mmCIF file of C-alpha atoms in Angstrom:
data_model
loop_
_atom_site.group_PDB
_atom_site.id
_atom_site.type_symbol
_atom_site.label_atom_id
_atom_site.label_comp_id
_atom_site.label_asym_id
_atom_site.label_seq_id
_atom_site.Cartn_x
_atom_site.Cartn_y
_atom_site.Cartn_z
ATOM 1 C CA UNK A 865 3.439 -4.419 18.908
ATOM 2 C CA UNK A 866 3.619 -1.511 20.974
ATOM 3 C CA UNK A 867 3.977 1.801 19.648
ATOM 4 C CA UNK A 868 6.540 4.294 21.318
ATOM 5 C CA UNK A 869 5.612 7.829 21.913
ATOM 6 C CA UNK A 870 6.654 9.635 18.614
ATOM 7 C CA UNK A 871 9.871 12.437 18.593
ATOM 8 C CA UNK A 872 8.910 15.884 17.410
ATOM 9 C CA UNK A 873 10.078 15.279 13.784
ATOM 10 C CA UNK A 874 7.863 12.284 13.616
ATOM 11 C CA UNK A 875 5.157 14.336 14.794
ATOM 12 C CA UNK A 876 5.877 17.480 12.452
ATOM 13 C CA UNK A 877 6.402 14.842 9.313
ATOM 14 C CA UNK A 878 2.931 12.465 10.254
ATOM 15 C CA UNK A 879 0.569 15.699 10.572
ATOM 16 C CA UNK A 880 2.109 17.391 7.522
ATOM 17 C CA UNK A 881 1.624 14.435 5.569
ATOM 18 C CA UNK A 882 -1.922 14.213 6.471
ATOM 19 C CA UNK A 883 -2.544 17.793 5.786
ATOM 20 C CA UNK A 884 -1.153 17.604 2.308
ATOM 21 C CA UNK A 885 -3.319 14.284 1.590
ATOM 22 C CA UNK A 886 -6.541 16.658 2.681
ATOM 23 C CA UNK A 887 -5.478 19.511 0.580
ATOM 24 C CA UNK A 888 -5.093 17.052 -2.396
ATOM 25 C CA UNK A 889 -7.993 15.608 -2.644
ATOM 26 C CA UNK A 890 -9.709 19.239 -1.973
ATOM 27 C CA UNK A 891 -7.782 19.747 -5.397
ATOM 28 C CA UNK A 892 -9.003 16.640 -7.169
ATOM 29 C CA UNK A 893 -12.624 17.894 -6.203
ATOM 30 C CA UNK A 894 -12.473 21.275 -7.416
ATOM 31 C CA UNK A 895 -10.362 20.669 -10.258
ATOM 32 C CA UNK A 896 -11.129 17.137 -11.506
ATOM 33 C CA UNK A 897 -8.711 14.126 -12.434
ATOM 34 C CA UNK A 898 -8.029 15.344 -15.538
ATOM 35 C CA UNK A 899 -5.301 14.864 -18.227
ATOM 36 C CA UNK A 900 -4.195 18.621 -17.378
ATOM 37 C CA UNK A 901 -3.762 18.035 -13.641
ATOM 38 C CA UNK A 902 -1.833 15.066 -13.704
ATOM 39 C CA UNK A 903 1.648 16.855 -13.103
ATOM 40 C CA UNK A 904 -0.132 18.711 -9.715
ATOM 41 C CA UNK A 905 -1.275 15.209 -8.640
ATOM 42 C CA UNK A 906 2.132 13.887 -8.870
ATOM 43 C CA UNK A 907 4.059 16.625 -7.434
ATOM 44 C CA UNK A 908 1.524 16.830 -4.549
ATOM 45 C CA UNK A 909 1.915 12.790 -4.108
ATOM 46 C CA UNK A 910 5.529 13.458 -3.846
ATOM 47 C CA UNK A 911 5.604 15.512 -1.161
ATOM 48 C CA UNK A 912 2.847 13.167 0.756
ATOM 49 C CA UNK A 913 5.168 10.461 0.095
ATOM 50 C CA UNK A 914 7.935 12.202 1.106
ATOM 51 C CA UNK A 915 6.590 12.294 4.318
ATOM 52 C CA UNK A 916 6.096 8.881 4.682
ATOM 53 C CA UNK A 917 9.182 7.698 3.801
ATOM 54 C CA UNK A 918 11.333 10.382 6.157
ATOM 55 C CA UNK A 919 9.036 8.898 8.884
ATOM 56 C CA UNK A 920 10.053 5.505 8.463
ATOM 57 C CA UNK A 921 13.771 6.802 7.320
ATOM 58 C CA UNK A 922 14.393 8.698 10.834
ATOM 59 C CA UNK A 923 13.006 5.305 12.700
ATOM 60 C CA UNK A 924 14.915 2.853 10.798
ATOM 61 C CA UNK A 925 17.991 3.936 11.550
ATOM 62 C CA UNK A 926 18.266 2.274 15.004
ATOM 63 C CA UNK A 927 16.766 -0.761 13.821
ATOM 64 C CA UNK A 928 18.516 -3.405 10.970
ATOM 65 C CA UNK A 929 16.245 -6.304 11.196
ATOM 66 C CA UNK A 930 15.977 -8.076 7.758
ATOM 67 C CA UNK A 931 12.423 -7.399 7.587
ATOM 68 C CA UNK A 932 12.891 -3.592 8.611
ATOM 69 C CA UNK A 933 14.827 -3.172 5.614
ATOM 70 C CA UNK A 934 12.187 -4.693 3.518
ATOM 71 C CA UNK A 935 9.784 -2.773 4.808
ATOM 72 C CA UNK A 936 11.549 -0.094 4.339
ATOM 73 C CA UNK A 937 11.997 -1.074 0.382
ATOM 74 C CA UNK A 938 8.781 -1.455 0.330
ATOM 75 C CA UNK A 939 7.657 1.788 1.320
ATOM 76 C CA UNK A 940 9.853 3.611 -1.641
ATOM 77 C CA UNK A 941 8.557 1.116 -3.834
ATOM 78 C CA UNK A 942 4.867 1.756 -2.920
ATOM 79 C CA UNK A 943 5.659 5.657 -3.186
ATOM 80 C CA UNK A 944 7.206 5.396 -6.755
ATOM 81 C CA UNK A 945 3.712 3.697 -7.597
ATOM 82 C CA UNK A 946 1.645 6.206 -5.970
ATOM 83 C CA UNK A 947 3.469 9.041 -7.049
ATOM 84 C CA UNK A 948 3.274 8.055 -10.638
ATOM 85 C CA UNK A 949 0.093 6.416 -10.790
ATOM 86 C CA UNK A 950 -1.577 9.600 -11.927
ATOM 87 C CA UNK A 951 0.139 9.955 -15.116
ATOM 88 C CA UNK A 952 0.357 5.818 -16.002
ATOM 89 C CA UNK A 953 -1.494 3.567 -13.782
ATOM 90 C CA UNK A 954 0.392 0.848 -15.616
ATOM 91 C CA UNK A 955 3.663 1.936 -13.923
ATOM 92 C CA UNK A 956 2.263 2.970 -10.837
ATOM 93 C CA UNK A 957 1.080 -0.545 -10.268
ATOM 94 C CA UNK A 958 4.454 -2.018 -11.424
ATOM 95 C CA UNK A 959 5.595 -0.066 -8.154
ATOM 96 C CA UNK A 960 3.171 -1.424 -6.016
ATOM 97 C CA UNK A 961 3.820 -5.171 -7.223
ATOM 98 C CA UNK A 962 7.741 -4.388 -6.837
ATOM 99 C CA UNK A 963 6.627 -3.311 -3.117
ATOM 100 C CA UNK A 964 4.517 -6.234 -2.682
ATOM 101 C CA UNK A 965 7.327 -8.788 -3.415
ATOM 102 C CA UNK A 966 9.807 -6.624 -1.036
ATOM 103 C CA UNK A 967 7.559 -7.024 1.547
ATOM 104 C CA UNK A 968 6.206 -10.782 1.193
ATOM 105 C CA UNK A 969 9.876 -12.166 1.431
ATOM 106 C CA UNK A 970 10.414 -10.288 4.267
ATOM 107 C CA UNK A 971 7.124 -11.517 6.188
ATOM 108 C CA UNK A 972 8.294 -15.492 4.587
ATOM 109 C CA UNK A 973 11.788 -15.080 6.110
ATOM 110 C CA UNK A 974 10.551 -13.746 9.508
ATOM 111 C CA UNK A 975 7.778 -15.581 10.715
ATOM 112 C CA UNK A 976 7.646 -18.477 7.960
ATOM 113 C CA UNK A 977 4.932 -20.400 6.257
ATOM 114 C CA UNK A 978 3.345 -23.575 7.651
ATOM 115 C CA UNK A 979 1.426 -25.777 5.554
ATOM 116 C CA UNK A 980 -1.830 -24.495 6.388
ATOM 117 C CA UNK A 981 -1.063 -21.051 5.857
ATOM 118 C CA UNK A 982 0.224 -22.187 2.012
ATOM 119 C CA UNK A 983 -2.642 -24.240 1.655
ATOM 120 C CA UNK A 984 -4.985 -21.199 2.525
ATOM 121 C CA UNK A 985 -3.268 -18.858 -0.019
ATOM 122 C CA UNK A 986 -3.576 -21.666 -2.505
ATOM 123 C CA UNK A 987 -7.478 -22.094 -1.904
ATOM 124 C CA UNK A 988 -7.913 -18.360 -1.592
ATOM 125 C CA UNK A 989 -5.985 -17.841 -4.769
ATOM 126 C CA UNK A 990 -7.649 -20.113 -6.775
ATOM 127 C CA UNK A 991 -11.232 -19.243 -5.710
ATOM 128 C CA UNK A 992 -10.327 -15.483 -6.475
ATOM 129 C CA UNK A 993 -8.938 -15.911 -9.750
ATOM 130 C CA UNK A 994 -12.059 -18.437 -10.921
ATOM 131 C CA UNK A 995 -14.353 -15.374 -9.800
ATOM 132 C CA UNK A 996 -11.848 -13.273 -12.010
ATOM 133 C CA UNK A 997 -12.466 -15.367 -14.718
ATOM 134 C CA UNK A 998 -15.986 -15.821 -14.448
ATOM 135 C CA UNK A 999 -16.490 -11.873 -14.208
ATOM 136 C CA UNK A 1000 -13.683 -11.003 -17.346
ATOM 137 C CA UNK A 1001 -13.420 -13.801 -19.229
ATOM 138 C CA UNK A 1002 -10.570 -14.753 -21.069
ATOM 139 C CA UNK A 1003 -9.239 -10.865 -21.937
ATOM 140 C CA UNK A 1004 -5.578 -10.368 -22.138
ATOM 141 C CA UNK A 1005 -5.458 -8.350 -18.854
ATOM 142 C CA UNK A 1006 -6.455 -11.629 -16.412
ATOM 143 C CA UNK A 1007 -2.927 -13.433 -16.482
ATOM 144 C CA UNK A 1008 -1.270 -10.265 -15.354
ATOM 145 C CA UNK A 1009 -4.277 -9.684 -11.858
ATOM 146 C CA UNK A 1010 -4.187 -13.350 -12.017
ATOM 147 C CA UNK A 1011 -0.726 -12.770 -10.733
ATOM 148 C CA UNK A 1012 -1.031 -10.114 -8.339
ATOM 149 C CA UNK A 1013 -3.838 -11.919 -6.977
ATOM 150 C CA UNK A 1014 -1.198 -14.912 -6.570
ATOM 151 C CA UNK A 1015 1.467 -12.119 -4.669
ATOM 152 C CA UNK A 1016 -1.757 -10.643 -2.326
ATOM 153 C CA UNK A 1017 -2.517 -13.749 -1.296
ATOM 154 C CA UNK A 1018 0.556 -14.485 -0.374
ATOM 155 C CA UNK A 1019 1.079 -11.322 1.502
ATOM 156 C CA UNK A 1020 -2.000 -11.442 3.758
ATOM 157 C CA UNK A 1021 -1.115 -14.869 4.405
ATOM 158 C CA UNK A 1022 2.487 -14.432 5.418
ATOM 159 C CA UNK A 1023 1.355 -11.997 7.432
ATOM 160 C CA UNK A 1024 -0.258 -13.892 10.021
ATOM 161 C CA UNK A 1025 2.895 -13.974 12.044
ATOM 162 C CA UNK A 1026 2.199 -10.672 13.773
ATOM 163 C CA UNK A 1027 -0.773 -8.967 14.747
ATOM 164 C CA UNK A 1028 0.150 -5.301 13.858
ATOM 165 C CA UNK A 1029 1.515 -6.257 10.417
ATOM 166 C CA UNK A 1030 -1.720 -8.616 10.486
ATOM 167 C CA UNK A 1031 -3.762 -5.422 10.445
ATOM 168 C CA UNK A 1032 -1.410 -3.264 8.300
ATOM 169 C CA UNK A 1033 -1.637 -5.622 5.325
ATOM 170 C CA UNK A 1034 -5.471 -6.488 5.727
ATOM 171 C CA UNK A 1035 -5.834 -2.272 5.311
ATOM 172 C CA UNK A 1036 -3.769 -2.288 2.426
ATOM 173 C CA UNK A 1037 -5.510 -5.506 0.511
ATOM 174 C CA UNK A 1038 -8.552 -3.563 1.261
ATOM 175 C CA UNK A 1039 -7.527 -0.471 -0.503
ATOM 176 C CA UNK A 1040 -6.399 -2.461 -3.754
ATOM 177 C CA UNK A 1041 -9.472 -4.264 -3.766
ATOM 178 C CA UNK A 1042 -11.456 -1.002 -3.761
ATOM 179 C CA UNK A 1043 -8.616 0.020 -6.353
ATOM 180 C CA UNK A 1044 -9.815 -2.778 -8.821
ATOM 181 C CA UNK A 1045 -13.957 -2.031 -7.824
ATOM 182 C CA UNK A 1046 -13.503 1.046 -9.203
ATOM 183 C CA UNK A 1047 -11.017 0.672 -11.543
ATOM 184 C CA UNK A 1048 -13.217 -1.822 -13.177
ATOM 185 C CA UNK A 1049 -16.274 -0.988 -12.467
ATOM 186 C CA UNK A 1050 -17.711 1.891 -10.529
ATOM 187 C CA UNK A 1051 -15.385 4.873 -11.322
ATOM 188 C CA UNK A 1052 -16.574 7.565 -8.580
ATOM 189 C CA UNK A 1053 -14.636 10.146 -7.020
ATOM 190 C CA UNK A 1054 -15.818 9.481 -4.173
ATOM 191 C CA UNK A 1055 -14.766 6.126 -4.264
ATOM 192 C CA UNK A 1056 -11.059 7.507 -5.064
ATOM 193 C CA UNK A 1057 -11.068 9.047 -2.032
ATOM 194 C CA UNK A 1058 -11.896 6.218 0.332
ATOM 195 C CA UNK A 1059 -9.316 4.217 -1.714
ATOM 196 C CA UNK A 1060 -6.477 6.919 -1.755
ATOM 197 C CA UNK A 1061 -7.667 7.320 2.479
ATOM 198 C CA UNK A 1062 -7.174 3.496 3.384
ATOM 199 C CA UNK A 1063 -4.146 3.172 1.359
ATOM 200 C CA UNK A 1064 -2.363 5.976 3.242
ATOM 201 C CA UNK A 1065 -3.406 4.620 6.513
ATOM 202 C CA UNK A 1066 -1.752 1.490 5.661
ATOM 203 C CA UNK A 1067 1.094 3.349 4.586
ATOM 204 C CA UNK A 1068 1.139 5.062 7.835
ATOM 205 C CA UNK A 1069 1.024 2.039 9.900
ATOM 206 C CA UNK A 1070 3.768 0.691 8.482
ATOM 207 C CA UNK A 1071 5.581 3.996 9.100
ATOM 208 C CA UNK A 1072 4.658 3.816 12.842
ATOM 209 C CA UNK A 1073 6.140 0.180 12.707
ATOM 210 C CA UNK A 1074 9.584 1.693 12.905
ATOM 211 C CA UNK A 1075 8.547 3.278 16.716
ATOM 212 C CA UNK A 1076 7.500 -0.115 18.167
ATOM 213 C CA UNK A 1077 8.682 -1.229 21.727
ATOM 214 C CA UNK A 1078 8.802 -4.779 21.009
ATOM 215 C CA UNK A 1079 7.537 -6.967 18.692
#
């Protein structure tokens, strides 16, 4: 997929974006992800958000492929869960797993699954939620990742269709799997920001989708 040289808007939305993200997490240093700050976080996630979706907004609108629309979904989706992920991670990732389905469907109906592919995404499930096990045990929480394991899966493997959305959705698995590390295990800030970092370039690659040449 070739990407087409970006209008000024595009331009003035993608750098503005960025700035905010580098401002916010400048704020989460100095003032700490605490209880207090959660309304800043938000607000300042909303207008980085904001961003991303009037990028993909102004690009779409030329372009009504099923899986454009999807994407599109998708993107508010993964905003509503990064916006309010701050104040209940529960709902934030309810957003995210809305986003996820949004987007899988729209990769199945494009480019398809062959047998292989489903076989893969039943192997890689299965492995991944046997490690799950083996690491939590039997807690109430492992149906529910069991789950979303089952949906990521699924998404990296319908993926495989295209190269660009290939990459795009290997970024983002990458980002919820350091999302669970430290989640789960190692909560650093500086971990956060590496997370918070890959997700967004994800995000933004999926934005840029809407420019492409061809496909």
């Amino acid at each position: 997929m070739k990407i087409n040289r970006l209008d000024r808007r595009t331009s003035i939305l993608l750098t503005t974006g960025i700035i905010l993200c580098f401002f916010y997490l400048l704020m989460c240093h100095i003032t700490g992800r605490t209880p207090e700050t959660k309304i800043y976080r938000c607000f300042f996630k909303f207008c980085i958000n904001a961003c991303w979706i009037c990028i993909a907004y102004i690009n779409s609108r030329e372009d009504h492929g099923q899986l454009k629309k999807k994407i599109l979904i998708s993107l508010v989706f993964y905003s509503i869960g990064d916006i309010l992920a701050p104040a209940n991670y529960l709902i934030g990732g309810i957003g995210y797993f809305i986003g996820h389905i949004f987007i899988t469907f729209g990769y199945i109906k494009q480019y398809g699954m062959s047998k292989k592919q489903i076989l893969f995404s039943a192997i890689a499930s299965t492995t991944l939620i046997i490690i799950l096990i083996l690491t939590l045990g039997f807690e109430i929480r492992v149906p529910f990742i069991a789950i979303y394991i089952l949906l990521l899966t699924t998404l990296f493997v319908s993926s495989f269709g295209n190269k660009y959305f290939f990459s795009t959705v290997t970024i983002f698995l990458l980002s919820d799997v350091l999302a669970y590390v430290r989640k789960m295990f190692f909560n650093y800030n500086w971990l956060y920001d590496i997370t918070l970092s890959v997700y967004y370039i994800a995000i933004i690659m999926y934005c840029l989708s809407f420019c492409r040449i061809e496909e």
